[in-house]
PDB file of N, CA and C in Angstrom:
ATOM      1  N   UNK D   3     -46.003 110.097 -16.755  1.00 56.00           N
ATOM      2  CA  UNK D   3     -44.545 109.408 -15.639  1.00 56.00           C
ATOM      3  C   UNK D   3     -43.403 110.135 -16.554  1.00 56.00           C
ATOM      4  N   UNK D   4     -43.997 110.866 -18.013  1.00 80.00           N
ATOM      5  CA  UNK D   4     -42.452 111.530 -18.097  1.00 80.00           C
ATOM      6  C   UNK D   4     -41.836 112.920 -17.686  1.00 80.00           C
ATOM      7  N   UNK D   5     -43.446 113.444 -17.397  1.00 84.00           N
ATOM      8  CA  UNK D   5     -43.176 115.045 -16.759  1.00 84.00           C
ATOM      9  C   UNK D   5     -42.516 115.313 -15.277  1.00 84.00           C
ATOM     10  N   UNK D   6     -42.813 114.341 -15.166  1.00 86.00           N
ATOM     11  CA  UNK D   6     -42.353 114.024 -13.192  1.00 86.00           C
ATOM     12  C   UNK D   6     -40.924 113.332 -13.299  1.00 86.00           C
ATOM     13  N   UNK D   7     -39.913 112.758 -14.610  1.00 90.00           N
ATOM     14  CA  UNK D   7     -38.780 112.270 -15.221  1.00 90.00           C
ATOM     15  C   UNK D   7     -38.616 113.653 -14.787  1.00 90.00           C
ATOM     16  N   UNK D   8     -38.638 114.678 -15.905  1.00 90.00           N
ATOM     17  CA  UNK D   8     -38.327 116.228 -16.389  1.00 90.00           C
ATOM     18  C   UNK D   8     -38.249 116.675 -14.583  1.00 90.00           C
ATOM     19  N   UNK D   9     -39.503 116.745 -13.851  1.00 92.00           N
ATOM     20  CA  UNK D   9     -39.231 117.968 -12.777  1.00 92.00           C
ATOM     21  C   UNK D   9     -38.258 117.088 -11.996  1.00 92.00           C
ATOM     22  N   UNK D  10     -37.786 116.177 -11.770  1.00 93.00           N
ATOM     23  CA  UNK D  10     -36.946 115.604 -11.161  1.00 93.00           C
ATOM     24  C   UNK D  10     -35.567 115.913 -11.628  1.00 93.00           C
ATOM     25  N   UNK D  11     -35.074 116.093 -13.147  1.00 93.00           N
ATOM     26  CA  UNK D  11     -34.045 115.852 -13.364  1.00 93.00           C
ATOM     27  C   UNK D  11     -33.850 118.117 -13.267  1.00 93.00           C
ATOM     28  N   UNK D  12     -35.050 118.627 -13.728  1.00 95.00           N
ATOM     29  CA  UNK D  12     -34.290 120.191 -12.955  1.00 95.00           C
ATOM     30  C   UNK D  12     -34.768 119.927 -11.366  1.00 95.00           C
ATOM     31  N   UNK D  13     -35.034 119.317 -10.712  1.00 95.00           N
ATOM     32  CA  UNK D  13     -34.720 119.438  -9.190  1.00 95.00           C
ATOM     33  C   UNK D  13     -33.313 119.129  -9.204  1.00 95.00           C
ATOM     34  N   UNK D  14     -32.526 118.091  -9.750  1.00 96.00           N
ATOM     35  CA  UNK D  14     -31.728 117.161  -9.621  1.00 96.00           C
ATOM     36  C   UNK D  14     -30.290 118.599 -10.085  1.00 96.00           C
ATOM     37  N   UNK D  15     -30.628 119.276 -11.098  1.00 96.00           N
ATOM     38  CA  UNK D  15     -29.934 120.440 -11.953  1.00 96.00           C
ATOM     39  C   UNK D  15     -29.534 121.641 -11.026  1.00 96.00           C
ATOM     40  N   UNK D  16     -31.199 121.636 -10.712  1.00 97.00           N
ATOM     41  CA  UNK D  16     -30.872 122.969  -9.863  1.00 97.00           C
ATOM     42  C   UNK D  16     -29.950 122.433  -8.148  1.00 97.00           C
ATOM     43  N   UNK D  17     -30.394 122.264  -8.071  1.00 97.00           N
ATOM     44  CA  UNK D  17     -29.461 121.188  -6.484  1.00 97.00           C
ATOM     45  C   UNK D  17     -27.737 121.022  -6.718  1.00 97.00           C
ATOM     46  N   UNK D  18     -27.346 120.938  -8.084  1.00 95.00           N
ATOM     47  CA  UNK D  18     -25.875 120.741  -8.676  1.00 95.00           C
ATOM     48  C   UNK D  18     -25.754 122.220  -8.027  1.00 95.00           C
ATOM     49  N   UNK D  19     -26.342 123.121  -9.094  1.00 94.00           N
ATOM     50  CA  UNK D  19     -26.308 124.233  -9.034  1.00 94.00           C
ATOM     51  C   UNK D  19     -26.000 124.906  -8.210  1.00 94.00           C
ATOM     52  N   UNK D  20     -26.790 125.012  -7.491  1.00 96.00           N
ATOM     53  CA  UNK D  20     -26.846 125.704  -6.351  1.00 96.00           C
ATOM     54  C   UNK D  20     -25.690 125.087  -5.321  1.00 96.00           C
ATOM     55  N   UNK D  21     -25.487 123.719  -5.355  1.00 96.00           N
ATOM     56  CA  UNK D  21     -24.081 123.462  -4.428  1.00 96.00           C
ATOM     57  C   UNK D  21     -22.670 123.788  -4.972  1.00 96.00           C
ATOM     58  N   UNK D  22     -22.570 124.319  -6.641  1.00 92.00           N
ATOM     59  CA  UNK D  22     -21.239 124.719  -6.890  1.00 92.00           C
ATOM     60  C   UNK D  22     -21.273 126.440  -6.382  1.00 92.00           C
ATOM     61  N   UNK D  23     -22.713 127.023  -6.409  1.00 94.00           N
ATOM     62  CA  UNK D  23     -23.026 127.992  -5.913  1.00 94.00           C
ATOM     63  C   UNK D  23     -22.348 129.005  -4.408  1.00 94.00           C
ATOM     64  N   UNK D  24     -22.728 127.958  -3.645  1.00 96.00           N
ATOM     65  CA  UNK D  24     -22.737 128.210  -1.916  1.00 96.00           C
ATOM     66  C   UNK D  24     -20.945 127.303  -2.286  1.00 96.00           C
ATOM     67  N   UNK D  25     -19.999 126.925  -3.028  1.00 95.00           N
ATOM     68  CA  UNK D  25     -18.715 126.376  -3.288  1.00 95.00           C
ATOM     69  C   UNK D  25     -17.966 127.759  -3.709  1.00 95.00           C
ATOM     70  N   UNK D  26     -18.501 127.865  -4.181  1.00 95.00           N
ATOM     71  CA  UNK D  26     -18.109 129.410  -4.952  1.00 95.00           C
ATOM     72  C   UNK D  26     -18.101 130.624  -4.259  1.00 95.00           C
ATOM     73  N   UNK D  27     -19.070 130.813  -3.599  1.00 96.00           N
ATOM     74  CA  UNK D  27     -19.310 131.631  -3.103  1.00 96.00           C
ATOM     75  C   UNK D  27     -18.826 131.883  -1.456  1.00 96.00           C
ATOM     76  N   UNK D  28     -17.708 130.478  -1.157  1.00 97.00           N
ATOM     77  CA  UNK D  28     -17.442 130.376   0.406  1.00 97.00           C
ATOM     78  C   UNK D  28     -16.065 130.342  -0.352  1.00 97.00           C
ATOM     79  N   UNK D  29     -15.780 130.602  -1.170  1.00 96.00           N
ATOM     80  CA  UNK D  29     -13.984 130.432  -1.667  1.00 96.00           C
ATOM     81  C   UNK D  29     -13.568 132.072  -1.899  1.00 96.00           C
ATOM     82  N   UNK D  30     -12.496 132.381  -1.412  1.00 96.00           N
ATOM     83  CA  UNK D  30     -11.674 134.179  -1.927  1.00 96.00           C
ATOM     84  C   UNK D  30     -12.187 134.533  -3.464  1.00 96.00           C
ATOM     85  N   UNK D  31     -11.971 134.894  -3.495  1.00 95.00           N
ATOM     86  CA  UNK D  31     -12.282 135.269  -5.314  1.00 95.00           C
ATOM     87  C   UNK D  31     -11.603 134.874  -6.060  1.00 95.00           C
ATOM     88  N   UNK D  32      -9.620 134.939  -5.711  1.00 95.00           N
ATOM     89  CA  UNK D  32      -8.176 134.412  -6.359  1.00 95.00           C
ATOM     90  C   UNK D  32      -8.991 132.838  -6.576  1.00 95.00           C
ATOM     91  N   UNK D  33      -9.282 132.696  -5.964  1.00 96.00           N
ATOM     92  CA  UNK D  33      -9.418 130.713  -5.538  1.00 96.00           C
ATOM     93  C   UNK D  33     -10.864 130.450  -6.417  1.00 96.00           C
ATOM     94  N   UNK D  34     -11.620 131.056  -6.587  1.00 95.00           N
ATOM     95  CA  UNK D  34     -13.260 131.231  -7.087  1.00 95.00           C
ATOM     96  C   UNK D  34     -13.063 131.124  -8.568  1.00 95.00           C
ATOM     97  N   UNK D  35     -12.187 131.767  -9.155  1.00 94.00           N
ATOM     98  CA  UNK D  35     -11.920 131.838 -10.223  1.00 94.00           C
ATOM     99  C   UNK D  35     -10.747 131.241 -11.072  1.00 94.00           C
ATOM    100  N   UNK D  36     -10.020 130.392  -9.929  1.00 95.00           N
ATOM    101  CA  UNK D  36      -8.871 129.902 -10.865  1.00 95.00           C
ATOM    102  C   UNK D  36      -9.600 128.834 -10.719  1.00 95.00           C
ATOM    103  N   UNK D  37     -10.304 128.180 -10.209  1.00 94.00           N
ATOM    104  CA  UNK D  37     -11.895 127.014 -10.366  1.00 94.00           C
ATOM    105  C   UNK D  37     -13.056 126.774 -10.891  1.00 94.00           C
ATOM    106  N   UNK D  38     -12.838 127.680 -11.233  1.00 93.00           N
ATOM    107  CA  UNK D  38     -14.237 128.089 -12.450  1.00 93.00           C
ATOM    108  C   UNK D  38     -13.379 127.825 -13.725  1.00 93.00           C
ATOM    109  N   UNK D  39     -12.623 128.613 -13.807  1.00 95.00           N
ATOM    110  CA  UNK D  39     -11.766 128.487 -15.372  1.00 95.00           C
ATOM    111  C   UNK D  39     -11.451 127.178 -15.598  1.00 95.00           C
ATOM    112  N   UNK D  40     -10.426 126.826 -14.290  1.00 95.00           N
ATOM    113  CA  UNK D  40      -9.771 124.850 -14.643  1.00 95.00           C
ATOM    114  C   UNK D  40     -11.525 123.943 -14.704  1.00 95.00           C
ATOM    115  N   UNK D  41     -12.591 124.480 -14.020  1.00 94.00           N
ATOM    116  CA  UNK D  41     -12.986 123.616 -14.308  1.00 94.00           C
ATOM    117  C   UNK D  41     -14.262 123.642 -16.351  1.00 94.00           C
ATOM    118  N   UNK D  42     -14.120 125.130 -16.408  1.00 94.00           N
ATOM    119  CA  UNK D  42     -15.000 125.317 -17.635  1.00 94.00           C
ATOM    120  C   UNK D  42     -14.009 125.210 -18.838  1.00 94.00           C
ATOM    121  N   UNK D  43     -12.293 124.923 -18.498  1.00 94.00           N
ATOM    122  CA  UNK D  43     -11.915 124.575 -18.961  1.00 94.00           C
ATOM    123  C   UNK D  43     -11.383 123.115 -19.698  1.00 94.00           C
ATOM    124  N   UNK D  44     -11.997 122.279 -18.410  1.00 95.00           N
ATOM    125  CA  UNK D  44     -11.972 120.930 -19.045  1.00 95.00           C
ATOM    126  C   UNK D  44     -13.359 120.580 -19.537  1.00 95.00           C
ATOM    127  N   UNK D  45     -14.485 120.838 -19.400  1.00 94.00           N
ATOM    128  CA  UNK D  45     -15.426 121.110 -19.651  1.00 94.00           C
ATOM    129  C   UNK D  45     -16.137 121.486 -21.117  1.00 94.00           C
ATOM    130  N   UNK D  46     -15.318 122.765 -21.292  1.00 94.00           N
ATOM    131  CA  UNK D  46     -16.011 123.475 -22.887  1.00 94.00           C
ATOM    132  C   UNK D  46     -15.571 122.909 -23.751  1.00 94.00           C
ATOM    133  N   UNK D  47     -14.827 122.451 -23.888  1.00 95.00           N
ATOM    134  CA  UNK D  47     -14.376 121.887 -25.143  1.00 95.00           C
ATOM    135  C   UNK D  47     -14.585 120.659 -25.603  1.00 95.00           C
ATOM    136  N   UNK D  48     -15.593 119.835 -24.671  1.00 95.00           N
ATOM    137  CA  UNK D  48     -16.115 118.422 -24.759  1.00 95.00           C
ATOM    138  C   UNK D  48     -17.872 119.027 -25.664  1.00 95.00           C
ATOM    139  N   UNK D  49     -18.023 120.513 -25.292  1.00 95.00           N
ATOM    140  CA  UNK D  49     -19.630 120.947 -25.885  1.00 95.00           C
ATOM    141  C   UNK D  49     -19.447 121.067 -27.379  1.00 95.00           C
ATOM    142  N   UNK D  50     -21.260 121.555 -27.292  1.00 95.00           N
ATOM    143  CA  UNK D  50     -20.712 121.493 -29.483  1.00 95.00           C
ATOM    144  C   UNK D  50     -20.604 123.017 -29.342  1.00 95.00           C
ATOM    145  N   UNK D  51     -20.978 123.655 -28.591  1.00 96.00           N
ATOM    146  CA  UNK D  51     -20.149 125.564 -28.847  1.00 96.00           C
ATOM    147  C   UNK D  51     -18.968 125.475 -28.734  1.00 96.00           C
ATOM    148  N   UNK D  52     -18.157 124.708 -28.654  1.00 96.00           N
ATOM    149  CA  UNK D  52     -16.538 125.203 -28.613  1.00 96.00           C
ATOM    150  C   UNK D  52     -16.842 124.366 -30.465  1.00 96.00           C
ATOM    151  N   UNK D  53     -17.312 123.779 -30.636  1.00 96.00           N
ATOM    152  CA  UNK D  53     -17.253 122.800 -32.376  1.00 96.00           C
ATOM    153  C   UNK D  53     -17.295 124.623 -32.887  1.00 96.00           C
ATOM    154  N   UNK D  54     -18.617 125.322 -32.253  1.00 97.00           N
ATOM    155  CA  UNK D  54     -19.121 126.433 -33.302  1.00 97.00           C
ATOM    156  C   UNK D  54     -18.121 127.569 -32.645  1.00 97.00           C
ATOM    157  N   UNK D  55     -17.733 127.923 -31.727  1.00 97.00           N
ATOM    158  CA  UNK D  55     -16.432 128.610 -31.438  1.00 97.00           C
ATOM    159  C   UNK D  55     -14.533 128.806 -32.791  1.00 97.00           C
ATOM    160  N   UNK D  56     -14.956 126.873 -32.843  1.00 97.00           N
ATOM    161  CA  UNK D  56     -13.743 126.905 -34.180  1.00 97.00           C
ATOM    162  C   UNK D  56     -13.802 127.221 -34.955  1.00 97.00           C
ATOM    163  N   UNK D  57     -14.963 126.701 -35.709  1.00 97.00           N
ATOM    164  CA  UNK D  57     -15.791 127.704 -36.701  1.00 97.00           C
ATOM    165  C   UNK D  57     -15.807 128.740 -37.244  1.00 97.00           C
ATOM    166  N   UNK D  58     -15.904 129.165 -36.026  1.00 97.00           N
ATOM    167  CA  UNK D  58     -15.938 131.236 -36.368  1.00 97.00           C
ATOM    168  C   UNK D  58     -14.762 131.714 -36.170  1.00 97.00           C
ATOM    169  N   UNK D  59     -13.774 131.363 -35.299  1.00 97.00           N
ATOM    170  CA  UNK D  59     -12.278 131.780 -35.151  1.00 97.00           C
ATOM    171  C   UNK D  59     -11.529 131.099 -36.679  1.00 97.00           C
ATOM    172  N   UNK D  60     -12.077 130.062 -37.537  1.00 97.00           N
ATOM    173  CA  UNK D  60     -11.225 130.032 -38.469  1.00 97.00           C
ATOM    174  C   UNK D  60     -12.221 130.886 -39.374  1.00 97.00           C
ATOM    175  N   UNK D  61     -13.335 131.192 -39.366  1.00 98.00           N
ATOM    176  CA  UNK D  61     -13.764 132.324 -40.328  1.00 98.00           C
ATOM    177  C   UNK D  61     -12.923 134.000 -40.376  1.00 98.00           C
ATOM    178  N   UNK D  62     -12.966 134.141 -38.715  1.00 97.00           N
ATOM    179  CA  UNK D  62     -12.102 135.426 -38.919  1.00 97.00           C
ATOM    180  C   UNK D  62     -10.692 135.858 -38.635  1.00 97.00           C
ATOM    181  N   UNK D  63     -10.303 134.555 -38.540  1.00 97.00           N
ATOM    182  CA  UNK D  63      -9.079 134.062 -38.386  1.00 97.00           C
ATOM    183  C   UNK D  63      -8.101 133.549 -39.437  1.00 97.00           C
ATOM    184  N   UNK D  64      -8.208 133.487 -41.011  1.00 96.00           N
ATOM    185  CA  UNK D  64      -8.046 132.340 -41.882  1.00 96.00           C
ATOM    186  C   UNK D  64      -6.007 132.028 -41.780  1.00 96.00           C
ATOM    187  N   UNK D  65      -5.796 133.365 -41.548  1.00 97.00           N
ATOM    188  CA  UNK D  65      -4.186 133.225 -41.675  1.00 97.00           C
ATOM    189  C   UNK D  65      -3.473 132.493 -40.384  1.00 97.00           C
ATOM    190  N   UNK D  66      -4.227 132.103 -39.137  1.00 97.00           N
ATOM    191  CA  UNK D  66      -4.117 131.353 -38.366  1.00 97.00           C
ATOM    192  C   UNK D  66      -4.011 129.979 -38.334  1.00 97.00           C
ATOM    193  N   UNK D  67      -3.230 129.416 -37.538  1.00 97.00           N
ATOM    194  CA  UNK D  67      -3.109 128.064 -37.798  1.00 97.00           C
ATOM    195  C   UNK D  67      -4.286 127.208 -36.884  1.00 97.00           C
ATOM    196  N   UNK D  68      -4.674 126.183 -37.332  1.00 96.00           N
ATOM    197  CA  UNK D  68      -5.592 125.896 -36.445  1.00 96.00           C
ATOM    198  C   UNK D  68      -5.414 125.186 -35.041  1.00 96.00           C
ATOM    199  N   UNK D  69      -3.892 125.289 -35.094  1.00 97.00           N
ATOM    200  CA  UNK D  69      -3.287 125.456 -33.485  1.00 97.00           C
ATOM    201  C   UNK D  69      -3.167 125.998 -32.592  1.00 97.00           C
ATOM    202  N   UNK D  70      -3.094 127.349 -33.105  1.00 97.00           N
ATOM    203  CA  UNK D  70      -3.542 129.325 -32.432  1.00 97.00           C
ATOM    204  C   UNK D  70      -4.838 129.339 -32.326  1.00 97.00           C
ATOM    205  N   UNK D  71      -5.781 128.689 -34.188  1.00 97.00           N
ATOM    206  CA  UNK D  71      -7.800 129.331 -32.973  1.00 97.00           C
ATOM    207  C   UNK D  71      -7.775 128.122 -31.575  1.00 97.00           C
ATOM    208  N   UNK D  72      -7.299 126.860 -31.592  1.00 96.00           N
ATOM    209  CA  UNK D  72      -7.668 126.026 -30.703  1.00 96.00           C
ATOM    210  C   UNK D  72      -6.898 126.403 -29.128  1.00 96.00           C
ATOM    211  N   UNK D  73      -5.858 126.904 -29.530  1.00 96.00           N
ATOM    212  CA  UNK D  73      -5.614 127.810 -28.297  1.00 96.00           C
ATOM    213  C   UNK D  73      -6.255 129.079 -27.811  1.00 96.00           C
ATOM    214  N   UNK D  74      -6.873 129.912 -28.617  1.00 97.00           N
ATOM    215  CA  UNK D  74      -7.622 130.961 -27.924  1.00 97.00           C
ATOM    216  C   UNK D  74      -9.242 130.389 -27.659  1.00 97.00           C
ATOM    217  N   UNK D  75      -9.964 128.924 -28.497  1.00 96.00           N
ATOM    218  CA  UNK D  75     -10.860 128.502 -28.150  1.00 96.00           C
ATOM    219  C   UNK D  75     -10.211 128.386 -26.302  1.00 96.00           C
ATOM    220  N   UNK D  76      -9.689 127.401 -26.561  1.00 95.00           N
ATOM    221  CA  UNK D  76      -9.224 126.758 -25.002  1.00 95.00           C
ATOM    222  C   UNK D  76      -9.404 128.067 -23.636  1.00 95.00           C
ATOM    223  N   UNK D  77      -8.744 129.147 -24.643  1.00 95.00           N
ATOM    224  CA  UNK D  77      -8.292 130.395 -23.034  1.00 95.00           C
ATOM    225  C   UNK D  77      -9.493 131.073 -23.109  1.00 95.00           C
ATOM    226  N   UNK D  78     -10.652 130.675 -24.307  1.00 95.00           N
ATOM    227  CA  UNK D  78     -11.911 130.961 -24.378  1.00 95.00           C
ATOM    228  C   UNK D  78     -12.224 130.623 -23.241  1.00 95.00           C
ATOM    229  N   UNK D  79     -12.341 129.644 -22.717  1.00 95.00           N
ATOM    230  CA  UNK D  79     -13.375 128.739 -22.062  1.00 95.00           C
ATOM    231  C   UNK D  79     -12.857 128.901 -20.462  1.00 95.00           C
ATOM    232  N   UNK D  80     -11.380 129.565 -20.129  1.00 93.00           N
ATOM    233  CA  UNK D  80     -10.752 129.474 -18.963  1.00 93.00           C
ATOM    234  C   UNK D  80     -11.068 130.468 -18.251  1.00 93.00           C
ATOM    235  N   UNK D  81     -11.141 131.503 -19.594  1.00 94.00           N
ATOM    236  CA  UNK D  81     -11.903 133.062 -19.023  1.00 94.00           C
ATOM    237  C   UNK D  81     -13.523 133.232 -18.694  1.00 94.00           C
ATOM    238  N   UNK D  82     -13.825 132.323 -19.376  1.00 92.00           N
ATOM    239  CA  UNK D  82     -15.655 132.799 -18.806  1.00 92.00           C
ATOM    240  C   UNK D  82     -15.390 131.955 -17.764  1.00 92.00           C
ATOM    241  N   UNK D  83     -14.761 130.951 -17.683  1.00 88.00           N
ATOM    242  CA  UNK D  83     -15.232 130.196 -16.334  1.00 88.00           C
ATOM    243  C   UNK D  83     -14.417 130.992 -14.766  1.00 88.00           C
TER     244      UNK D  83
END
């Protein structure tokens, strides 16, 4: 039973990904870039990787304030999007 659920989950994830790919492909490049930046700017800070990035920024830039490092990390998500 479990493998069936896993296959369904993978198929659902693939369908969502394909829908996003079609959406981004239909948009002009500046609009797709803005939408991607906005979306990942909202999703990224909720991911475990965000905490990792903040820890790495603290090691790389100990002189910067927490607010500055947070701003850098948020900018990173927007750029990746």
